[in-house]
Structure formats: C-alpha cells, structure tokens
Short mmCIF file of C-alpha atoms and ligand atoms in Angstrom, two decimals:
data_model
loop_
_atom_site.label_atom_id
_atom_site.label_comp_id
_atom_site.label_asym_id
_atom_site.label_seq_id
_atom_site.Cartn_x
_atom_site.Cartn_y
_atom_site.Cartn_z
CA UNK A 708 0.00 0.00 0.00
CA UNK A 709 1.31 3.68 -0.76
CA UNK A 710 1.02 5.97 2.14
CA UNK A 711 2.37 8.99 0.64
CA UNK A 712 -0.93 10.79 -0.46
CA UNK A 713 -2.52 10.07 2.92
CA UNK A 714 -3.75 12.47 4.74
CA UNK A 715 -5.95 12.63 8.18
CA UNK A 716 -9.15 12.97 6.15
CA UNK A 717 -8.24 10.66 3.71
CA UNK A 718 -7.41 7.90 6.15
CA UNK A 719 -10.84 8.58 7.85
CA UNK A 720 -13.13 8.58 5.06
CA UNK A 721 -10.96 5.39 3.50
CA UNK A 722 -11.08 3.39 7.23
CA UNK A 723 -15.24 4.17 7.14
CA UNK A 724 -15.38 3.81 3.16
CA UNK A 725 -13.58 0.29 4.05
CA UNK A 726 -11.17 0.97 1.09
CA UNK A 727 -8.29 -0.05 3.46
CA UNK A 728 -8.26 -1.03 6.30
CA UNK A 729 -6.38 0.38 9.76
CA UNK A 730 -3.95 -2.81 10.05
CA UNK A 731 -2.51 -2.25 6.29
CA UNK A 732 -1.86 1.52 6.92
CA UNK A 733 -0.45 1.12 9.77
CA UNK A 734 1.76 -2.08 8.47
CA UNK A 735 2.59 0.29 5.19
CA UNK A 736 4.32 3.33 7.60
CA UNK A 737 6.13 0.08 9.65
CA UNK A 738 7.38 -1.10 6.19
CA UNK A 739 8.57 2.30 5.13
CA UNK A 740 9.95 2.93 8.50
CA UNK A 741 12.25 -0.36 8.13
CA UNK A 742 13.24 -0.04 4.84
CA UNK A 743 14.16 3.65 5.03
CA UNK A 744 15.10 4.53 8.51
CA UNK A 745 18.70 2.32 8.38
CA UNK A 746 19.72 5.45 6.65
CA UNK A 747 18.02 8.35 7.49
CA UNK A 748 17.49 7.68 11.50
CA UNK A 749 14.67 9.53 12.56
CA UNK A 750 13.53 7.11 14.87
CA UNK A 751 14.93 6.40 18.40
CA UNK A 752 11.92 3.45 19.32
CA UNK A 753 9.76 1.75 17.34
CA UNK A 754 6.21 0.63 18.60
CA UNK A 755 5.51 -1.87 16.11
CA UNK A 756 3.60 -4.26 17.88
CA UNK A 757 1.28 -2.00 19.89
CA UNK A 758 0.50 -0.04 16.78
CA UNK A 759 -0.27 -3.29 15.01
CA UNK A 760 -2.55 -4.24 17.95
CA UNK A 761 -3.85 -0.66 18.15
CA UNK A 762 -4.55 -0.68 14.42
CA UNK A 763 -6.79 -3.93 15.05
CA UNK A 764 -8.89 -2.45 17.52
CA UNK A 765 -9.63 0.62 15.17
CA UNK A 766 -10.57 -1.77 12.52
CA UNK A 767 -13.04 -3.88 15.18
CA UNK A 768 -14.66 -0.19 15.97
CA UNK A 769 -15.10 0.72 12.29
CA UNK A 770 -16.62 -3.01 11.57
CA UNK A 771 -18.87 -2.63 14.16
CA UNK A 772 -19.96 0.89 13.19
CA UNK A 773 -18.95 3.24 15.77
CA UNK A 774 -17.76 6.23 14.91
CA UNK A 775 -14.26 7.62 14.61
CA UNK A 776 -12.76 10.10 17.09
CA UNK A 777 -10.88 12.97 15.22
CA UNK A 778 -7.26 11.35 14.97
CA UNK A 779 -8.95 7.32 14.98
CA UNK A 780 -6.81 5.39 13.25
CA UNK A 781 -4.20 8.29 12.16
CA UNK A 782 -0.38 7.07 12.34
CA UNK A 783 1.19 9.63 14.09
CA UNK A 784 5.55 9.98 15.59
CA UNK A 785 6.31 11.34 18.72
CA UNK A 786 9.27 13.90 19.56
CA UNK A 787 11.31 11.65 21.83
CA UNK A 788 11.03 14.68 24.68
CA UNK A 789 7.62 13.98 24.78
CA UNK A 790 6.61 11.38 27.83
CA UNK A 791 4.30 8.09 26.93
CA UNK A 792 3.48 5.96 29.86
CA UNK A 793 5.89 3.36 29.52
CA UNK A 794 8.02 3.87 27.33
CA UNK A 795 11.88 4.82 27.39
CA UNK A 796 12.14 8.83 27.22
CA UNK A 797 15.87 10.07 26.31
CA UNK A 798 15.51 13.33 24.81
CA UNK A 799 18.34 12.34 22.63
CA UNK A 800 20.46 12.37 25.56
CA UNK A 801 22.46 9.48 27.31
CA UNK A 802 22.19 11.01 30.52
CA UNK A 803 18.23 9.74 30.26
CA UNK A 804 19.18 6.32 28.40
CA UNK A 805 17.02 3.97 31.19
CA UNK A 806 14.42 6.72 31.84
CA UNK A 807 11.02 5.30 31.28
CA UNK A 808 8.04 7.74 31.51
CA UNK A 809 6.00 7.12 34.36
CA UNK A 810 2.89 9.01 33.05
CA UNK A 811 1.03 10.46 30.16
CA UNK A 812 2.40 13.82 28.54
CA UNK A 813 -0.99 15.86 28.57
CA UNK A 814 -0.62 15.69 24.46
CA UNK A 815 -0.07 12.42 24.71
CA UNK A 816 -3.29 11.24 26.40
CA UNK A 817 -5.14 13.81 23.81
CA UNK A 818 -3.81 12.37 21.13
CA UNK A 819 -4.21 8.87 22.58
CA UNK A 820 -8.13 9.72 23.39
CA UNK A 821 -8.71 10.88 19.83
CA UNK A 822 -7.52 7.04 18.45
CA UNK A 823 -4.14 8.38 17.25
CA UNK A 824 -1.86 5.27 16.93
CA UNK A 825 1.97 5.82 18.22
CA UNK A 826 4.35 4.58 16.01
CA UNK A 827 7.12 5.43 17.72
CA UNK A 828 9.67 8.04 19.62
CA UNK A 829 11.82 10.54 17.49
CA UNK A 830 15.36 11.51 16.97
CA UNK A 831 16.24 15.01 18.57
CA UNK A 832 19.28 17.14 19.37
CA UNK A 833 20.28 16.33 22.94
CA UNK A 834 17.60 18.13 25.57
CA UNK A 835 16.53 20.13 21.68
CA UNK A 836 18.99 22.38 22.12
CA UNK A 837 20.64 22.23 17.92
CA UNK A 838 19.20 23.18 14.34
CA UNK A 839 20.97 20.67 12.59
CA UNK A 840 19.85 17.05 14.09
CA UNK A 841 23.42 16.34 14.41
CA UNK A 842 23.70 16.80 18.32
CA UNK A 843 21.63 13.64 19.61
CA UNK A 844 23.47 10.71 21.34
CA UNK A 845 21.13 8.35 18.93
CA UNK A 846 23.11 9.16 16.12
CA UNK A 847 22.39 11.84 13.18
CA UNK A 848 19.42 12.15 11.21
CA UNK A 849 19.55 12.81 7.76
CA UNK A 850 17.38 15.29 5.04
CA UNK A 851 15.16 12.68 2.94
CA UNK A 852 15.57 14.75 -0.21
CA UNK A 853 19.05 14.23 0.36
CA UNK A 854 21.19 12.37 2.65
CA UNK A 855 24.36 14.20 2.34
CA UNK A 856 22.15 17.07 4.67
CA UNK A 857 20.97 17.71 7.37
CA UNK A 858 17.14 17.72 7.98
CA UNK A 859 17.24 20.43 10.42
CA UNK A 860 16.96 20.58 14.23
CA UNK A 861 16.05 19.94 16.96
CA UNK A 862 12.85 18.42 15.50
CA UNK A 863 15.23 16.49 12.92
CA UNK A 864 13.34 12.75 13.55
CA UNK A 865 9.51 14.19 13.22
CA UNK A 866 10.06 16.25 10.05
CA UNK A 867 12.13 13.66 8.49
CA UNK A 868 9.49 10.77 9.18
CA UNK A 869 6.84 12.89 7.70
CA UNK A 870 8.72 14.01 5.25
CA UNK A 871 9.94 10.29 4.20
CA UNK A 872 6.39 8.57 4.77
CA UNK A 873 7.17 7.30 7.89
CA UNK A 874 4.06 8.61 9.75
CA UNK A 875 0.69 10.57 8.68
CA UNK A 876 1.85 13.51 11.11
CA UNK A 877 4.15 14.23 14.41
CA UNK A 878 4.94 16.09 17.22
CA UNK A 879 8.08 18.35 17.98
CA UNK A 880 8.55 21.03 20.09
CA UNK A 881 9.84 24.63 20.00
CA UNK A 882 11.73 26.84 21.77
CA UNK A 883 13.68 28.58 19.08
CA UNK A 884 12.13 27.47 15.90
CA UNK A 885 12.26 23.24 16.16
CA UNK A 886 9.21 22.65 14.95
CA UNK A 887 9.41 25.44 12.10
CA UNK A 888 13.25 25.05 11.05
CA UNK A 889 13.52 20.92 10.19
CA UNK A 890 9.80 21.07 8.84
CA UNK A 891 11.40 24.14 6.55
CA UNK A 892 14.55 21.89 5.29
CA UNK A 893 12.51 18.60 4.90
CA UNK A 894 10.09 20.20 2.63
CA UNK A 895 6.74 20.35 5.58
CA UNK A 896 4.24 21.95 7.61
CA UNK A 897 5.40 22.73 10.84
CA UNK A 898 3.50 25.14 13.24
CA UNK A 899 4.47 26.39 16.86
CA UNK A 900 1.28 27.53 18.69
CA UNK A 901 0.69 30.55 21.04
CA UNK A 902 3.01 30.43 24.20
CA UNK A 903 0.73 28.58 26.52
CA UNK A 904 -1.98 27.22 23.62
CA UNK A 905 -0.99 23.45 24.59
CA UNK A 906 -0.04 22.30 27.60
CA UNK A 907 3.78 21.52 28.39
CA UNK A 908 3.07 19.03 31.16
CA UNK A 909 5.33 16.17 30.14
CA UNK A 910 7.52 17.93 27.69
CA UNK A 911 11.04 17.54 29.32
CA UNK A 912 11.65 21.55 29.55
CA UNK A 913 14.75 23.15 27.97
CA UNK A 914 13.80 26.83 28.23
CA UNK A 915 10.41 26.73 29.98
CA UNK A 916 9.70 30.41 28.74
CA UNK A 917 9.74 29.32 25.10
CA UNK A 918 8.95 26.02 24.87
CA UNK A 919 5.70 24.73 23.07
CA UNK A 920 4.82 21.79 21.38
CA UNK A 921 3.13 22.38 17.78
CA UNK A 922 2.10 19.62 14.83
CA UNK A 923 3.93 18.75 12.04
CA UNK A 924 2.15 17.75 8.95
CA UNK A 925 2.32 17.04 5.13
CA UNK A 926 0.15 19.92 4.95
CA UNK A 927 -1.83 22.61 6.78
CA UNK A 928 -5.12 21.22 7.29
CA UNK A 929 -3.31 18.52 9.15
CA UNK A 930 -1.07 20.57 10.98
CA UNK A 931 -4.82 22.35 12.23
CA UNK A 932 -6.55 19.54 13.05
CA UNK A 933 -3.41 17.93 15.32
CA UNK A 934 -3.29 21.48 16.77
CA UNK A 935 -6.65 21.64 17.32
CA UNK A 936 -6.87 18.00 19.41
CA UNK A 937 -3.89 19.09 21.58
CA UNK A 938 -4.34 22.54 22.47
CA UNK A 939 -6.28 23.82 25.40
CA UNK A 940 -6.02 24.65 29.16
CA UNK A 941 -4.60 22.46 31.04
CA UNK A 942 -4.99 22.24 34.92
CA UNK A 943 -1.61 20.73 35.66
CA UNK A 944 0.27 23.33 33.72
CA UNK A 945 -0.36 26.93 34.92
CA UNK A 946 1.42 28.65 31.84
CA UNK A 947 -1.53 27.09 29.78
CA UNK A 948 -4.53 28.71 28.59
CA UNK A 949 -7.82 28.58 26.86
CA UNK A 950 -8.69 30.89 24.40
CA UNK A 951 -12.02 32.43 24.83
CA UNK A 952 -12.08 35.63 22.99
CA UNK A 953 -14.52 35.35 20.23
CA UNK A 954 -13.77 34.06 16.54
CA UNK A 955 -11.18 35.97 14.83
CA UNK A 956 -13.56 38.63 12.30
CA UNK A 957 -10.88 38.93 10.58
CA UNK A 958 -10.45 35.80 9.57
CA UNK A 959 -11.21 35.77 5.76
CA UNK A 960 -7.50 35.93 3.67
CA UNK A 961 -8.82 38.71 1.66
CA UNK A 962 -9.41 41.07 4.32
CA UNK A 963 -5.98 40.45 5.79
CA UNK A 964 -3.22 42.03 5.53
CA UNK A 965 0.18 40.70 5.13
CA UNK A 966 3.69 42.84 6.70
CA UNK A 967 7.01 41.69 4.99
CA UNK A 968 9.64 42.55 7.09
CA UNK A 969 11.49 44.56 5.21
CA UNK A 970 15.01 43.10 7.65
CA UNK A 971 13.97 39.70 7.25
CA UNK A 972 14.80 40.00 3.66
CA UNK A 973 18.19 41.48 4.50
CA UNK A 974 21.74 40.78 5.26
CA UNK A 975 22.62 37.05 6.83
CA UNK A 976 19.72 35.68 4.53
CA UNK A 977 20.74 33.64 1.23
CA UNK A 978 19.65 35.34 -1.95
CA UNK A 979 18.03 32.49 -3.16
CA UNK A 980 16.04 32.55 -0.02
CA UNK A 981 14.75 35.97 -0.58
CA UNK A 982 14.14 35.31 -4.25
CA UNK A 983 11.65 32.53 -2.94
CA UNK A 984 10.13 34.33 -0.65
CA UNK A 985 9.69 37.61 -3.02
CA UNK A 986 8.12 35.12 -5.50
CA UNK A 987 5.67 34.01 -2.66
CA UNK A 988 4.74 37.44 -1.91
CA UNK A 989 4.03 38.50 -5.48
CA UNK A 990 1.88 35.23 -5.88
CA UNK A 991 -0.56 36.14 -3.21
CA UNK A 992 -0.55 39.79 -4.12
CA UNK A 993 -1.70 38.60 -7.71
CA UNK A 994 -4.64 37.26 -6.09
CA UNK A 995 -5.67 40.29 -4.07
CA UNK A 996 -4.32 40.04 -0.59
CA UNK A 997 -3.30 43.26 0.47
CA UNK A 998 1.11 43.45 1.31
CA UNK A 999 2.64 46.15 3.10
CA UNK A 1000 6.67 46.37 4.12
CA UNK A 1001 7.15 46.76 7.67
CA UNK A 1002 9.93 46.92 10.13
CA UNK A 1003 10.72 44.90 13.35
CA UNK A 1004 13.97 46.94 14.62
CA UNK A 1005 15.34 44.59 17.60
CA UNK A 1006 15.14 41.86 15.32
CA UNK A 1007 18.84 41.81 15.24
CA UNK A 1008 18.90 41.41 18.96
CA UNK A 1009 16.84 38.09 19.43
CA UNK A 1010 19.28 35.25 18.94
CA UNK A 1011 21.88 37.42 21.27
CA UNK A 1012 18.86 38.27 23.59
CA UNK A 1013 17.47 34.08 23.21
CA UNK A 1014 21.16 32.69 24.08
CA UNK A 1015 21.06 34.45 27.11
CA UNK A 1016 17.70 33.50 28.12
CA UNK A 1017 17.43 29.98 27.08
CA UNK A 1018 20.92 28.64 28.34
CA UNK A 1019 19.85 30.45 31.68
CA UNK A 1020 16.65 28.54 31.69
CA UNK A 1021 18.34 25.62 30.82
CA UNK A 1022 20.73 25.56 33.05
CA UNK A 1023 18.32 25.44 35.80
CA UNK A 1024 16.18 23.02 34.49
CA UNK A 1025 19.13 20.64 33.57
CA UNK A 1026 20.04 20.61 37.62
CA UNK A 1027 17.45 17.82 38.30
CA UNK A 1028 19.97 15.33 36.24
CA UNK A 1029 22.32 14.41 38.91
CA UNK A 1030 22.09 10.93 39.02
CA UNK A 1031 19.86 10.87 41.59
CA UNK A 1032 16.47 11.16 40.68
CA UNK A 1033 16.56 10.87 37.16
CA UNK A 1034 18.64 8.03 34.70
CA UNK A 1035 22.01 7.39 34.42
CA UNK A 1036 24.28 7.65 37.74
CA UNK A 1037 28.07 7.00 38.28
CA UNK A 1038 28.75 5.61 41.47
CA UNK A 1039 31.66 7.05 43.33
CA UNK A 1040 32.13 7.42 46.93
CA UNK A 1041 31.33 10.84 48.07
CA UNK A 1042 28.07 12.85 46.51
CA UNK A 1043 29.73 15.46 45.00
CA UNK A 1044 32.18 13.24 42.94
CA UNK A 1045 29.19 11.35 41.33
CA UNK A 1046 27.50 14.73 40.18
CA UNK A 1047 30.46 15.60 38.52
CA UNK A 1048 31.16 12.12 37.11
CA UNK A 1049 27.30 11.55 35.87
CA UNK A 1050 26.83 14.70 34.25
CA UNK A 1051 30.68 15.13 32.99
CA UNK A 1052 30.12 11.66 31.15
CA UNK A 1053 26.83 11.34 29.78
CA UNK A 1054 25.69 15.27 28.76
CA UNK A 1055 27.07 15.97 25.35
CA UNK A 1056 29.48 18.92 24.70
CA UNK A 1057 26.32 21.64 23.36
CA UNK A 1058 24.35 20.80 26.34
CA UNK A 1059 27.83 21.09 28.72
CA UNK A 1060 28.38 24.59 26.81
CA UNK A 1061 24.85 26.02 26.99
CA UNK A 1062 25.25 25.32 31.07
CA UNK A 1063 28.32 27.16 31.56
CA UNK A 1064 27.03 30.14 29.38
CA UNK A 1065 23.71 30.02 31.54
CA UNK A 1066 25.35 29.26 34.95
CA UNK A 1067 27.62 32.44 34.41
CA UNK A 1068 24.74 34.58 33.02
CA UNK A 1069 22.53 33.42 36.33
CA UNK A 1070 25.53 34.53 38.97
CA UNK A 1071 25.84 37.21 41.54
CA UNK A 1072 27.46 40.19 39.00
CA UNK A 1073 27.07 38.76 36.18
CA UNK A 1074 22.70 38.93 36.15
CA UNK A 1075 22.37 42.88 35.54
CA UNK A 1076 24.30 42.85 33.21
CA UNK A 1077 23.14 39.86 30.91
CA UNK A 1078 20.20 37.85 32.21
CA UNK A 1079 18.24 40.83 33.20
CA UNK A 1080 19.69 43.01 29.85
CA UNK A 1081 18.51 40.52 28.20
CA UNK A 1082 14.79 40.03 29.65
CA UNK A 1083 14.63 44.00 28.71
CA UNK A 1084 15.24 43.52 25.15
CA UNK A 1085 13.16 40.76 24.68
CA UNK A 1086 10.29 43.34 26.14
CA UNK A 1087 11.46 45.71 23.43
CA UNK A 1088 10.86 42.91 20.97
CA UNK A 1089 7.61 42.11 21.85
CA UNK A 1090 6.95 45.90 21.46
CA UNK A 1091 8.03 46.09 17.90
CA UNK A 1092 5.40 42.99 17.51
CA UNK A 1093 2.46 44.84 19.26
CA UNK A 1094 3.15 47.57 16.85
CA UNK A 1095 3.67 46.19 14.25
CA UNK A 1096 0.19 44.34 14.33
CA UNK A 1097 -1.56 47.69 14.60
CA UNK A 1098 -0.76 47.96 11.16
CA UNK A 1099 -0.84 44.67 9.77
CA UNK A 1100 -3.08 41.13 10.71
CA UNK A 1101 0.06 39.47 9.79
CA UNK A 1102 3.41 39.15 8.98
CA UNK A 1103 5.60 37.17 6.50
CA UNK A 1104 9.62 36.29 6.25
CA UNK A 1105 11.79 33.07 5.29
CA UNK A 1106 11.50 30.39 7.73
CA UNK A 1107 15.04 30.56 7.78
CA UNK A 1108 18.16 32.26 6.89
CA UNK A 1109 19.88 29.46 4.65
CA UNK A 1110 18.88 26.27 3.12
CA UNK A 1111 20.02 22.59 4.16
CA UNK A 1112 23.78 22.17 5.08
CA UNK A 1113 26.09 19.57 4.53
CA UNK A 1114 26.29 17.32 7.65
CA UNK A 1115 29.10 18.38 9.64
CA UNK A 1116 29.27 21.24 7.91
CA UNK A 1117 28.77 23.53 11.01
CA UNK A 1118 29.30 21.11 13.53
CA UNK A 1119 32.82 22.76 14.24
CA UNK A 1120 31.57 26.50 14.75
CA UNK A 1121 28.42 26.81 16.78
CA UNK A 1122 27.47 30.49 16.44
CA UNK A 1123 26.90 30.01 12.49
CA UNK A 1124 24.64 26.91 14.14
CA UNK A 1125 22.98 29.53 16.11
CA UNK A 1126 22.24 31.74 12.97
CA UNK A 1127 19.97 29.30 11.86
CA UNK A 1128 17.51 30.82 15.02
CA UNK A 1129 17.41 34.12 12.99
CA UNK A 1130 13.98 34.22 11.41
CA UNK A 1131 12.00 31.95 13.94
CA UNK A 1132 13.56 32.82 17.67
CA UNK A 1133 11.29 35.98 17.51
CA UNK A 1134 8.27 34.32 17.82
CA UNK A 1135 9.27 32.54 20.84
CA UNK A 1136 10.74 35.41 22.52
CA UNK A 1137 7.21 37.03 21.85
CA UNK A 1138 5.14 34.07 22.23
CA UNK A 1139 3.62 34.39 18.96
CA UNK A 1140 1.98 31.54 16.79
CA UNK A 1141 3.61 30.98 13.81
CA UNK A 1142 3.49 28.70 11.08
CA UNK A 1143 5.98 26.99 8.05
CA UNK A 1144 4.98 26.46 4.43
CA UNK A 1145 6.64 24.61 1.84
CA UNK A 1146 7.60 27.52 -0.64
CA UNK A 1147 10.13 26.05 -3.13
CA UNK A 1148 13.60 24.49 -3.45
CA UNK A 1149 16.76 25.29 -4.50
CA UNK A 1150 19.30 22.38 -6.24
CA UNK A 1151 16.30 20.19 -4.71
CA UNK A 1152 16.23 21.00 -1.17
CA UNK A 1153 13.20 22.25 0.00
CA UNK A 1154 12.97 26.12 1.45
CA UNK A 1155 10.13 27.43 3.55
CA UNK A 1156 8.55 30.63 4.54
CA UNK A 1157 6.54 31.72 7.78
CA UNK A 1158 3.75 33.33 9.03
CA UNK A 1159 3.47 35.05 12.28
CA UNK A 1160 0.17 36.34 13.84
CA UNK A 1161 -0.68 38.00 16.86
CA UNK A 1162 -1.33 35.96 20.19
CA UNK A 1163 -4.11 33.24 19.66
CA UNK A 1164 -4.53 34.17 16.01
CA UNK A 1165 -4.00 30.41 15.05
CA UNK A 1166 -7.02 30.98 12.84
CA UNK A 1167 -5.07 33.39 10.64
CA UNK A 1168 -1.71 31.58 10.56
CA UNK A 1169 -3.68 28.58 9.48
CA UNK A 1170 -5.92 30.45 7.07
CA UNK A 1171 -2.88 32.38 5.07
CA UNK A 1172 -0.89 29.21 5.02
CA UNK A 1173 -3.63 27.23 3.16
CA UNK A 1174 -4.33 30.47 0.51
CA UNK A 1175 -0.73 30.09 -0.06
CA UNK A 1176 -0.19 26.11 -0.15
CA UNK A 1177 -2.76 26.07 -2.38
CA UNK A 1178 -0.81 28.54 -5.14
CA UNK A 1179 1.79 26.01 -4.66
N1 LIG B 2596 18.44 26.15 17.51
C1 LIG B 2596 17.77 26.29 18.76
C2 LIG B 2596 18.71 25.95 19.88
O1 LIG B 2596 19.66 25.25 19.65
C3 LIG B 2596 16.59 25.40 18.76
C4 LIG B 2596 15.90 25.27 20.06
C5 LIG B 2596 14.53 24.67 19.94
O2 LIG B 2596 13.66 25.25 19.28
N2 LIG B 2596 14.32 23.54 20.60
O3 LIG B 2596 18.53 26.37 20.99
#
C-alpha cells in the first residue's frame, strides 16, 4: 500500500469507506519505517507491535460501526522529549538512556483519546537544544531529499518521518524554531502555537519560557486539526490557557493584511532565499491580498537576547539530572564526585556549553548585566510585535536564513549553528503563533517561509498558510 498521499481525512473517510483497512496503513508506515530509517534515523523506538494491535482495535470499531474520534486510526511519531506511559524517554540524551516515563504527557493522552496510533519516539538534538539534528546521542538524522544534509533541528526525527512517509503527522517542540526550522529543510508543515496554547506538562523543559509543542504535517489542514486536538487549558500546567475571545472577524484571507519585514529579507539571509520568498509574496498579491513592508527593529537582537535566556533557563532546568532522581548515575564514593562524574560523562558537549554560558549569566554580578539586559530587550521585541500588528493582521519572512547544510558542515563553529535561530527565535521570545509552508527548493532542497500572527490568532496563521499552499 502507498502511504504517501494520505492524509488525516483521507485515512478517515478510506477506514469508514472500508477501502483499506487500519492494520494495512499502519503495516505500510512500519514497512517504510524499516526499509528507510537504516539510513536516514529519525527514529529512536519503534512501537511496532502495539500499533499493530492498536490498528486492530480501530478496525473492530469501524466493523462494528462506531464512529471515529478525530485522529482514529491516524499514524502519528512522537518527539522523543515527549513522555508516553511506559516507554523509554531520552531526549536524545544518554544522561536519560534507562528513563522510562511514568505518566502520560498531557498531548499524549489527547492524542491517545482521539484514536491516534503511536508509532514510535523521534530523533532530537540532545535536551533540543541544535538546528541541525546532528547533536543527539542516537546518532544523526539525515534530510530525505538528500542524505548528504541535514534535515534540520532539533525536530530532525519528526520532520524527516513525515517528510519520508514514515508517519501521517508528528509532534516536535519549539523553543527557538524546532518545529518550524527541520519542517522548513525537509520540505513540511510545521507550526508552533501561542506560548501557553498546549499544555507543556510532560515535555522535558529546555527553556520553559519558550517552549511549546506544535504539529507537524504534510500539509496545513493537518497541521490544524493535530493542533486543534492538543491545544487547550490544562490544569496541571499553569502557563496554559484557553482561548475564549470570540472568533477571529478577521479571519477571511482577503481582508488580511500581510507585513514583509522589510530586515527579514536582508543581510545574513541567502539570496536564493529571498528570491523565494519575493516570488511568494508576489503570488498572493496577484490574487488580491493586500502586502505592506514593515519593520521589526530589535530583530537583530533576538538570537543574542534568546542565548542568554534559554541557556539560563536551561541551566536550571538541567540541575534535576544528577544521578539521583533521574537516569544514568556514576557511582563514586562521596556525593559530590558522582554529580560531577554523571553529568561530565553522559551530557554531550552543546548541552555542557549552553550550562556554563547560563550558569555564568545566572551569577551574583554577572545577572544585571546579561540575564536581566537581556529580559529587557526581549520586552522591546515584543513591542516592535504589538506595533507592528496595529498595522498589519500578519506578517511574512523566510523560515530561515539558509537552506540545508552539509552534515558536519557547522558542527565545528556553533554560532553560524545559532544563525539558523534568525527568522523563527522571535516568535518565541514574543510568544507568537507561527506557522511553516513549503515555498520552493533550490538544487532540490526544499525552502520554507513563515507566518506570524498576533497571540491566539492560530485561525489566521492557518488560514494564510492554506491560501498560499494552495498557489503552490
Ligand atoms: N536552535 C535552537 C537551539 O539550539 C533550537 C531550540 C529549539 O527550538 N528547541 O537552541
């Protein structure tokens, strides 16, 4: 069977159509997953047998006419940060190599209630802290369109299964632009919600100020309809919140209108990028929707201003891996030697960096001057947002500044690894929704652009990406 036009709709109305049935899509991904995933690694685990089992019981339901729930039956890969009861959790880290999940993430048991079927965990960089997929202890993942590259980071494993076939949809997460960024160089949708639109409970937290886990899809209705089963309030994470303002008015494409911004198109962005991106924008202005340039001035300042922030939040949340209450533990004979054994031998050398850097920025003399410098600017770019969308409903750039790398090509020099935040990291620092679209490619490999919108505007994200998908 041939996966590779299914969609969630499709596989619904084919499982109640009985054109196929649950088993033989679910064996199909499975088949995919073991002929192609020697090479390209995106998966850590493999659920194989509980999906086949799972599959079963969807086809029982559908024979005995009950009806589907909205992701019944639906394939779907899991970011392996992500916790499901049971299961071995790493977050591509050795440090968490016999960690098994003890509960539920809250997306999880959403997705889980709906009838999605698990195939399996992810590939990540270690604790998603990377843009390249090359920083996980699980090995690197590769680009499907080519396997010389890299697919992107940290979300390398769920945009390269969807991208390959090896799953209907997935789940990454996003603190920087993980979701966006690998769904952007493997040629997908990938959307990162509101800050606080789905819960976090069960993510394992790298910057807990960013984070957020969004869909990624082979297109944008899917992308909305995985959004829309795992978003909502959640009691046992306080950040979370349900959105109760009324419909978005706006919310028709061709009373919208669209900012470029104007720096996104500017220096430290590949020409070919821009090209793409101009082309997009003339496209959509052919058909009416109203474009105006616009400026976001400390847009310069948000990867300086984010690696500040996030190693500082990262730091602290790292702490807990000590070898006491969480996986792996050398045993030596005084406490303080077995912290520095544990986490000097199984964190990798980003997520050793990205401690130091956030350990310094956190101490006494050092916090004025950068942690708290850097809380002010990222005020000053949520400012430029809030005026910006008195102008405009919405705003467009590249997705990101370059197109897929060679691996190891940056490996060696990890600020031009950090460039790769450029275009998305605002969003996060503002805790805007924003989504990636397929756009074109360039010698083959895929190159996306985004859409921003203001706080709980997922509506409009969704609705601009679809208009432009479908000029694709
Ligand atoms: N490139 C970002 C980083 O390394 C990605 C973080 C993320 O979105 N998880 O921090």
């Amino acid at each position: 069977m041939n996966v590779s036009s299914l969609t969630i709709k499709k596989i619904r109305k084919g499982l109640i159509d009985k054109k196929f049935s649950c088993e033989e899509i679910v064996k199909a991904y499975l088949d995919n997953i073991q002929k192609l995933d020697k090479e390209i690694n995106a998966f850590i685990a493999v659920f194989d047998k509980q999906a086949i089992e799972q599959a079963k019981e969807v086809d029982k339901l559908i024979s005995k006419g009950k009806t589907l729930p909205a992701l019944g039956g639906v394939p779907l890969a899991i970011k392996d940060n992500m916790l499901v009861k049971g299961q071995r959790c790493t977050a591509g880290s050795k440090i968490l190599d016999n960690y098994i999940a003890p509960y539920d993430a809250t997306v999880i048991k959403k997705i889980k209630e709906q009838g999605g079927i698990i195939l399996g965990k992810t590939n990540l960089d270690e604790f998603a802290m990377g843009a390249s997929g090359e920083y996980s202890a699980y090995g690197v993942t590769k680009n499907p369109h080519s396997l010389k590259h890299v697919p992107g980071g940290s979300s390398s494993g769920s945009a390269a299964a969807v991208s390959a076939q090896m799953c209907t949809v997935a789940l990454g997460s996003d603190t920087a632009g993980s979701v966006r960024y690998p769904s952007s160089f493997c040629g997908v949708v990938g959307m990162k919600p509101t800050y606080g639109a789905v819960s976090r409970h069960g993510l394992i937290a790298l910057a807990s100020s960013l984070d957020q886990i969004g869909p990624i899809a082979k297109n944008v209705e899917d992308a909305e309809i995985l959004f829309n089963v795992i978003k909502g309030k959640d009691p046992i994470d306080a950040t979370s919140y349900e959105q109760t303002q009324k419909a978005d008015k706006k919310v028709d494409i061709k009373n919208l209108k669209i900012g470029v911004v104007k720096e996104c198109l500017g220096h430290g962005v590949r020409k070919e990028i821009v090209d793409i991106t101009k082309e997009a924008i003339s496209k959509m202005e052919k058909q009416g929707i109203q474009i105006e340039t616009v400026s976001l001035p400390h847009l310069e300042y948000g990867i300086a201003c984010y690696y500040i922030i996030m190693p500082a939040e990262a730091s602290s949340n790292l702490a807990r891996y000590d070898g006491v209450k969480f996986g792996m533990a050398k045993e030596t004979d005084d406490l303080l030697s077995s912290y520095f054994e544990t986490r000097g031998e199984f964190f990798g050398t980003e997520v050793k960096r990205r401690i130091i850097l956030g350990t310094y920025c956190l101490s006494a003399g050092y916090y004025d001057s950068y942690y708290l410098k850097a809380q002010k600017v990222r005020i000053k770019i949520k400012q430029d947002f809030e005026n910006i969308f008195k102008k405009v409903d919405l705003l467009l750039t590249p997705t990101s500044p370059f197109f897929p790398f060679k691996l190891g090509e940056r490996l060696t020099d990890p600020l031009s690894m950090y460039m790769a935040d450029l275009l998305t990291v605002p969003a996060n620092l503002a805790g805007l929704p924003a989504i990636s679209v397929p756009a074109g490619n360039v010698d083959k490999l895929p190159v996306g652009i985004q859409f921003m919108a203001p706080q709980y505007k997922e509506e409009r994200i969704f609705k601009a990406a679809k208009f432009f998908e479908d000029l694709c």
